[in-house]
Amino acid sequence: MQPSDLVVAVLALALVALLLKQTDAASAFPPEVKTYTEKEARKFLKNLNLEWAKKTNAYYLAKWDYETDISRRTLGQELKVSFEVAKFQKQQRKEAVKYPREKFADKDIKRQLGMYSKLGAPGLPDDKYVTFQNAASDLAVARRCNRDFACKPYEGKQPDDEYREKLHCWLRFRYGKNSTDTFHQLVELAQQAASLDNYTDFTRYMLRNYEQDDLLDKMKLLVDGVHPLYKQLTAYCRHRLRQHYGPNSAPNGGFIPDHLIDDPLCKTDPVPRKPLDFPGALRAKGFTVRKIFFLPDEFYRSLNMTGVPDAVWDKSILESDANKTMSCKPVAQDFLDNKDYRIRVCGTVCEKTLFAASSLVTGVVYGMEMRSQPSVYRQTMNDAFVEGIGGLVALSLVSPNFLRYQGLLAGDDSVEMDVNLLYMIARNTILPAVRRYAQDRWRLEAMSRAVAPRDYNCKYWDMRQEIEGVEQPLDRSWRDFDAANLDLLMDPVGTPFKTTFGTILAFQMHRQLCIMAGLFDAEDPTRLPLHRCNLLNQPVVSNLLKKMMQVGGSKPWQEVLEQTIGTKELDPSAATTYFQPLHKFLEDHNVRTGEIVAWGKSQKECGLPRYKLMEKDADGAARGVPVPTLCLQQCVEEVVHGKVDSGICST
């Protein structure tokens, strides 16, 4: 070894010793942990809200393109943008959780950080999120033969033939048998997403915006409050069905079969001598779908609130397009850029469109009123508030004096006219509220993994039988998964109870605002009946609605409700007061006809193996009914587009 090499070796050993000494010192004194202040959190949130709005805008645009023109191309683009936004959200969640929000004094900062730390499905690892999105898309685009429109070639047929063809249409176009595994896959992935958000199960995430631990108990109490009226309505409908289809179609004290729940017989006026042909009246007065949407817009303009700009109508889709496959789920979309708001619905000229229009226009007005909020708060206090305020608007638009003003109602006020009008309103409010409650209850139990995949179908029918008084018209296999035929699985992880909560809220707000406007006296409810109250042109309504909407999601709904109508609690008694004349009429009618206002236990099977179903003569006979031409045509079109298994189109 040369002297120079020795010097180099000594120096190297000395350097190693020095590094080891520094390492020991570093281990003895770990680096100082960064402490984030409220000031830094505020700056972080300001930047995040701006960037979040841009990313969300891009996703909403891609989602709109897909849902208004469903194709492989638009689906691919929507999934691509969704994936990019999810990556951004996950990165920002990592940043948000660094801030010790529990130590901050500013409640607003704590609330925003808390909201940004919960992502749901976008928080999944990339590959699992893609799988989740594909599963959700498969559930959303699956379709069935539309019982209301495509399956109506029944005019002039005998009741027995009509009944059997409706049954066959219901049976042949079930697509659920292909969806059990897809839904189960989605449930398992959702549970993994829940654990990443520190929830015990995904239903806690689905219910988070209600900010109420005892929500399920409260919802049951709300439904119990209106269930007596619902049961009277169901008993009356059952009686009408038997008169037409025969004694076994909907037995007294039994269930309404699912294929008849929307039968026109259940929509006829209870008092024939005072007919209320609402669709006919709309057409006679030249109403189009777009003109129906102008009615709730007129309500808001009468209160000096922001009306719907013309640009919204230009970009909205109010009727289905025969040249495109599109989602008909009603949507009012705020694109978070303070200028782009759109509505999508497959509307027709009927009262159902008026109720939908009231909620959708409210969604647009709500978005414009809260646009000064940071993007994390650009949502309602809970998702049911748009439906609640929209329902409030609808109750004024179907008040007798407003309908007369529009030329849609003839004659003076009378008990008979009240009954027919209230019956129409109940069919569009109380019936959907109770039915959707049953379906949401099932969805929550399934999403919480409290129900095994093999029991999905039985649990679904158990819920509907118990709460709705509706049963499957034929024995079913566990593989049929009939829940997949409902619109609620177009958004399987969406917020539950929106319809039920929103309906009860609508009647409660209607009663309180009518009292404040001097249009209803709770001490003497018969002098100025609640259902005749019309809140157009009432300044007190304008002030309260603006105050409620402008808050956005910045405060819990209970706090805002108390500030506006004086209570934190929902109360179903407003709905029972509103429908009191109808309830009395139905009670008297059902007693007079001997109708049992209850239902027992269904004898239909829900979880049989498929080969057992094939052995049943009754089932085989029902399957032998010729397929209605329109339904078969629609089914073939769906097979061509790859939406359903071609096997279900066989006769």
Coordinates of N, CA and C in Angstrom, one line a residue, residues 221-360:
L221 N -90.5 6.8 12.4 CA -91.5 7.6 13.1 C -92.3 8.4 12.0
L222 N -91.5 9.0 11.1 CA -92.1 9.9 10.1 C -93.0 9.0 9.2
V223 N -92.6 7.9 8.8 CA -93.4 7.0 7.9 C -94.6 6.5 8.7
D224 N -94.4 6.1 9.9 CA -95.5 5.7 10.8 C -96.6 6.7 10.8
G225 N -96.2 8.0 10.8 CA -97.2 9.1 10.9 C -98.1 9.2 9.7
V226 N -97.6 8.9 8.5 CA -98.4 9.0 7.3 C -98.9 7.6 6.8
H227 N -98.4 6.5 7.5 CA -98.8 5.2 7.0 C -100.3 4.9 7.1
P228 N -101.1 5.4 8.1 CA -102.5 5.2 8.0 C -103.2 5.7 6.7
L229 N -102.8 6.9 6.3 CA -103.3 7.4 5.0 C -102.8 6.5 3.8
Y230 N -101.6 6.1 3.9 CA -101.1 5.2 2.8 C -101.9 3.9 2.7
K231 N -102.2 3.4 3.9 CA -103.0 2.1 3.9 C -104.4 2.3 3.4
Q232 N -105.0 3.5 3.6 CA -106.3 3.7 3.1 C -106.2 3.9 1.6
L233 N -105.2 4.5 1.1 CA -105.0 4.7 -0.4 C -104.8 3.3 -1.0
T234 N -104.0 2.4 -0.4 CA -103.7 1.1 -0.9 C -105.0 0.3 -1.0
A235 N -105.8 0.3 0.1 CA -107.0 -0.5 0.2 C -108.0 0.0 -0.9
Y236 N -108.1 1.3 -1.1 CA -109.0 1.8 -2.1 C -108.5 1.3 -3.5
C237 N -107.2 1.4 -3.8 CA -106.7 0.9 -5.1 C -107.0 -0.5 -5.3
R238 N -106.8 -1.3 -4.2 CA -107.0 -2.8 -4.3 C -108.5 -3.1 -4.7
H239 N -109.4 -2.3 -4.1 CA -110.8 -2.5 -4.4 C -111.1 -2.2 -5.9
R240 N -110.5 -1.1 -6.4 CA -110.7 -0.8 -7.9 C -110.1 -1.8 -8.8
L241 N -109.0 -2.4 -8.4 CA -108.4 -3.4 -9.2 C -109.3 -4.7 -9.3
R242 N -109.8 -5.1 -8.2 CA -110.7 -6.3 -8.1 C -111.9 -6.1 -8.9
Q243 N -112.5 -4.8 -8.9 CA -113.7 -4.6 -9.7 C -113.4 -4.8 -11.2
H244 N -112.2 -4.6 -11.7 CA -111.9 -4.7 -13.1 C -111.3 -6.1 -13.4
Y245 N -110.4 -6.5 -12.6 CA -109.6 -7.8 -13.0 C -110.2 -9.0 -12.3
G246 N -111.1 -8.9 -11.4 CA -111.6 -10.1 -10.7 C -111.1 -10.2 -9.3
P247 N -111.7 -11.1 -8.5 CA -111.5 -11.2 -7.1 C -110.1 -11.7 -6.7
N248 N -109.4 -12.4 -7.6 CA -108.1 -12.9 -7.2 C -106.9 -12.0 -7.6
S249 N -107.2 -10.9 -8.3 CA -106.2 -10.0 -8.8 C -105.5 -9.2 -7.6
A250 N -106.2 -8.8 -6.7 CA -105.7 -8.0 -5.5 C -106.7 -8.3 -4.4
P251 N -106.5 -9.5 -3.7 CA -107.5 -10.0 -2.7 C -107.7 -9.0 -1.6
N252 N -108.9 -8.9 -1.1 CA -109.3 -8.1 0.1 C -108.4 -8.5 1.3
G253 N -107.7 -7.6 1.9 CA -106.9 -7.9 3.0 C -105.5 -8.5 2.5
G254 N -105.3 -8.5 1.2 CA -104.0 -9.0 0.7 C -103.1 -7.9 0.1
F255 N -102.4 -8.3 -0.9 CA -101.4 -7.4 -1.5 C -101.8 -7.0 -2.9
I256 N -101.2 -5.9 -3.3 CA -101.3 -5.5 -4.7 C -100.1 -6.1 -5.4
P257 N -100.3 -6.8 -6.5 CA -99.2 -7.4 -7.2 C -98.4 -6.2 -7.9
D258 N -97.1 -6.4 -7.9 CA -96.2 -5.3 -8.4 C -96.5 -4.8 -9.8
H259 N -97.0 -5.7 -10.6 CA -97.3 -5.2 -12.0 C -98.5 -4.4 -12.1
L260 N -99.3 -4.2 -11.0 CA -100.5 -3.4 -11.1 C -100.4 -2.1 -10.2
I261 N -99.3 -1.9 -9.6 CA -99.2 -0.7 -8.7 C -99.4 0.6 -9.4
D262 N -99.0 0.7 -10.6 CA -99.2 1.9 -11.4 C -100.4 1.8 -12.4
D263 N -101.3 0.9 -12.2 CA -102.4 0.7 -13.1 C -103.3 2.0 -13.2
P264 N -103.7 2.3 -14.4 CA -104.6 3.5 -14.5 C -105.8 3.4 -13.6
L265 N -106.3 2.2 -13.3 CA -107.5 2.1 -12.4 C -107.2 2.8 -11.0
C266 N -106.0 2.8 -10.6 CA -105.6 3.4 -9.3 C -105.5 4.9 -9.4
K267 N -105.6 5.4 -10.6 CA -105.4 6.9 -10.8 C -106.8 7.6 -11.1
T268 N -107.8 6.8 -11.2 CA -109.1 7.4 -11.5 C -109.7 8.2 -10.3
D269 N -110.5 9.2 -10.6 CA -111.0 10.1 -9.5 C -112.0 9.3 -8.6
P270 N -111.8 9.4 -7.3 CA -112.7 8.8 -6.3 C -114.2 9.3 -6.4
V271 N -114.3 10.6 -6.9 CA -115.7 11.1 -7.0 C -115.9 11.4 -8.5
P272 N -116.5 10.4 -9.2 CA -116.6 10.5 -10.7 C -117.4 11.8 -11.1
R273 N -118.4 12.2 -10.3 CA -119.2 13.3 -10.8 C -118.5 14.7 -10.8
K274 N -117.3 14.7 -10.2 CA -116.4 15.9 -10.2 C -115.1 15.5 -10.8
P275 N -115.0 15.1 -12.0 CA -113.8 14.6 -12.6 C -112.7 15.6 -12.7
L276 N -111.5 15.1 -12.5 CA -110.3 16.0 -12.5 C -109.3 15.3 -13.5
D277 N -109.4 15.7 -14.8 CA -108.6 15.2 -15.8 C -107.4 16.2 -16.0
F278 N -106.4 16.0 -15.1 CA -105.3 17.0 -15.1 C -104.5 17.0 -16.4
P279 N -104.1 15.8 -16.9 CA -103.4 15.8 -18.2 C -104.2 16.4 -19.3
G280 N -105.5 16.1 -19.4 CA -106.4 16.6 -20.4 C -106.5 18.1 -20.3
A281 N -106.6 18.6 -19.1 CA -106.7 20.1 -18.9 C -105.4 20.8 -19.3
L282 N -104.2 20.2 -19.0 CA -103.0 20.7 -19.4 C -102.9 20.8 -21.0
R283 N -103.3 19.7 -21.6 CA -103.2 19.7 -23.1 C -104.2 20.7 -23.7
A284 N -105.4 20.8 -23.1 CA -106.4 21.7 -23.6 C -106.0 23.2 -23.5
K285 N -105.1 23.5 -22.5 CA -104.6 24.9 -22.4 C -103.3 25.1 -23.1
G286 N -102.9 24.1 -23.9 CA -101.7 24.3 -24.7 C -100.4 24.1 -23.9
F287 N -100.4 23.4 -22.8 CA -99.2 23.2 -22.1 C -98.3 22.2 -22.7
T288 N -97.1 22.5 -22.9 CA -96.0 21.6 -23.3 C -95.2 21.3 -22.0
V289 N -94.3 20.3 -22.2 CA -93.4 20.0 -21.0 C -92.6 21.3 -20.6
R290 N -92.1 22.0 -21.6 CA -91.4 23.2 -21.2 C -92.3 24.3 -20.5
K291 N -93.5 24.4 -21.0 CA -94.4 25.3 -20.3 C -94.7 24.9 -18.9
I292 N -94.8 23.6 -18.6 CA -95.0 23.1 -17.3 C -93.8 23.6 -16.4
F293 N -92.6 23.5 -16.9 CA -91.4 23.9 -16.2 C -91.4 25.4 -15.9
F294 N -92.2 26.2 -16.7 CA -92.2 27.6 -16.4 C -93.1 28.0 -15.2
L295 N -93.9 27.0 -14.7 CA -94.8 27.3 -13.6 C -94.0 27.4 -12.3
P296 N -93.1 26.5 -11.9 CA -92.3 26.7 -10.7 C -91.3 27.9 -10.9
D297 N -90.9 28.2 -12.1 CA -90.1 29.4 -12.3 C -90.9 30.6 -12.0
E298 N -92.2 30.6 -12.4 CA -93.1 31.7 -12.1 C -93.2 31.9 -10.5
F299 N -93.3 30.8 -9.8 CA -93.4 30.8 -8.4 C -92.2 31.6 -7.8
Y300 N -91.0 31.3 -8.2 CA -89.8 32.0 -7.6 C -89.8 33.5 -8.1
R301 N -90.1 33.7 -9.3 CA -90.1 35.1 -9.7 C -91.2 35.9 -9.0
S302 N -92.3 35.3 -8.6 CA -93.3 36.1 -7.8 C -92.8 36.5 -6.5
L303 N -91.7 35.8 -6.0 CA -91.1 36.1 -4.7 C -89.9 37.0 -4.8
N304 N -89.7 37.5 -6.0 CA -88.6 38.4 -6.3 C -87.3 37.6 -6.1
M305 N -87.3 36.3 -6.3 CA -86.1 35.5 -6.2 C -85.5 35.3 -7.6
T306 N -84.3 34.8 -7.7 CA -83.7 34.6 -9.0 C -84.5 33.6 -9.8
G307 N -84.9 34.0 -11.0 CA -85.5 33.1 -11.9 C -84.5 32.2 -12.7
V308 N -85.0 31.3 -13.5 CA -84.2 30.5 -14.3 C -83.7 31.2 -15.5
P309 N -82.4 31.4 -15.7 CA -82.0 32.1 -16.9 C -82.3 31.4 -18.2
D310 N -82.4 32.1 -19.3 CA -82.7 31.4 -20.6 C -81.7 30.4 -21.0
A311 N -80.4 30.7 -20.6 CA -79.3 29.7 -21.0 C -79.5 28.4 -20.4
V312 N -80.2 28.3 -19.2 CA -80.5 27.0 -18.6 C -81.4 26.2 -19.5
W313 N -82.5 26.8 -20.0 CA -83.4 26.1 -20.9 C -82.7 25.7 -22.1
D314 N -81.8 26.5 -22.7 CA -81.2 26.1 -23.9 C -80.3 24.9 -23.8
K315 N -79.7 24.6 -22.6 CA -78.8 23.5 -22.5 C -79.5 22.3 -21.8
S316 N -80.8 22.5 -21.3 CA -81.5 21.4 -20.6 C -82.1 20.5 -21.6
I317 N -82.4 19.3 -21.1 CA -83.2 18.3 -21.8 C -84.4 17.9 -21.0
L318 N -85.6 18.3 -21.5 CA -86.8 18.1 -20.8 C -87.7 16.9 -21.3
E319 N -87.3 16.4 -22.5 CA -88.1 15.2 -23.0 C -87.1 14.2 -23.5
S320 N -87.4 13.0 -23.6 CA -86.5 11.9 -24.1 C -86.3 12.1 -25.6
D321 N -85.2 11.7 -26.0 CA -84.8 11.8 -27.4 C -84.9 10.4 -28.0
A322 N -85.7 10.2 -29.0 CA -85.9 8.9 -29.6 C -84.7 8.4 -30.3
N323 N -83.8 9.3 -30.7 CA -82.6 9.0 -31.4 C -81.4 8.7 -30.5
K324 N -81.6 8.8 -29.2 CA -80.5 8.5 -28.3 C -80.9 7.6 -27.2
T325 N -80.0 6.9 -26.6 CA -80.2 6.2 -25.4 C -79.7 7.1 -24.2
M326 N -80.6 7.5 -23.3 CA -80.3 8.4 -22.3 C -80.9 8.0 -21.0
S327 N -80.3 8.5 -19.9 CA -80.8 8.2 -18.6 C -82.0 9.2 -18.3
C328 N -83.1 8.6 -17.8 CA -84.3 9.4 -17.5 C -84.3 9.8 -16.0
K329 N -83.3 9.5 -15.3 CA -83.3 10.0 -13.9 C -83.3 11.5 -13.9
P330 N -84.3 12.1 -13.2 CA -84.4 13.6 -13.2 C -83.2 14.2 -12.4
V331 N -82.6 15.2 -13.0 CA -81.4 15.8 -12.5 C -81.4 17.3 -12.7
A332 N -81.0 18.0 -11.7 CA -80.7 19.5 -11.8 C -79.3 19.6 -11.4
Q333 N -78.5 20.0 -12.4 CA -77.0 19.9 -12.2 C -76.4 21.3 -12.1
D334 N -75.7 21.6 -11.1 CA -74.9 22.8 -10.9 C -73.5 22.4 -11.3
F335 N -72.9 23.1 -12.3 CA -71.6 22.7 -12.8 C -70.5 23.4 -12.1
L336 N -70.8 24.2 -11.1 CA -69.8 24.8 -10.1 C -68.9 25.9 -10.8
D337 N -69.4 26.4 -11.9 CA -68.7 27.5 -12.5 C -69.4 28.9 -12.5
N338 N -70.5 28.9 -11.7 CA -71.3 30.1 -11.5 C -72.1 30.6 -12.7
K339 N -72.2 29.7 -13.7 CA -72.9 30.1 -14.9 C -73.6 29.0 -15.6
D340 N -73.2 27.8 -15.4 CA -73.8 26.6 -16.1 C -74.6 25.8 -15.2
Y341 N -75.9 25.8 -15.4 CA -76.9 25.0 -14.7 C -77.8 24.3 -15.7
R342 N -78.1 23.1 -15.5 CA -78.9 22.3 -16.5 C -79.9 21.4 -15.8
I343 N -81.0 21.1 -16.5 CA -82.0 20.1 -16.1 C -82.1 19.0 -17.1
R344 N -82.3 17.8 -16.6 CA -82.5 16.7 -17.5 C -83.7 15.8 -16.9
V345 N -84.7 15.6 -17.7 CA -85.8 14.7 -17.3 C -86.5 14.3 -18.6
C346 N -87.1 13.1 -18.5 CA -87.9 12.6 -19.6 C -89.4 12.9 -19.3
G347 N -89.8 14.2 -19.5 CA -91.1 14.7 -19.1 C -92.2 14.4 -20.2
T348 N -93.4 14.3 -19.7 CA -94.6 14.2 -20.5 C -95.6 15.2 -19.9
V349 N -96.6 15.5 -20.7 CA -97.6 16.5 -20.2 C -98.6 15.8 -19.2
C350 N -98.2 15.9 -17.9 CA -99.0 15.3 -16.9 C -98.6 15.9 -15.6
E351 N -99.4 15.5 -14.5 CA -99.1 16.1 -13.2 C -97.8 15.6 -12.6
K352 N -97.4 14.4 -13.0 CA -96.1 13.9 -12.5 C -94.9 14.8 -12.9
T353 N -95.0 15.4 -14.1 CA -94.0 16.3 -14.6 C -94.0 17.6 -13.8
L354 N -95.2 18.0 -13.4 CA -95.3 19.3 -12.6 C -94.6 19.1 -11.3
F355 N -94.8 18.0 -10.6 CA -94.1 17.7 -9.3 C -92.5 17.6 -9.6
A356 N -92.1 16.9 -10.6 CA -90.7 16.8 -10.9 C -90.1 18.2 -11.3
A357 N -90.9 19.0 -12.1 CA -90.4 20.3 -12.4 C -90.2 21.2 -11.2
S358 N -91.0 21.1 -10.2 CA -90.9 21.9 -9.0 C -89.6 21.6 -8.3
S359 N -89.2 20.4 -8.2 CA -88.0 20.0 -7.6 C -86.8 20.4 -8.4
L360 N -86.9 20.2 -9.7 CA -85.7 20.4 -10.6 C -85.4 21.9 -10.7

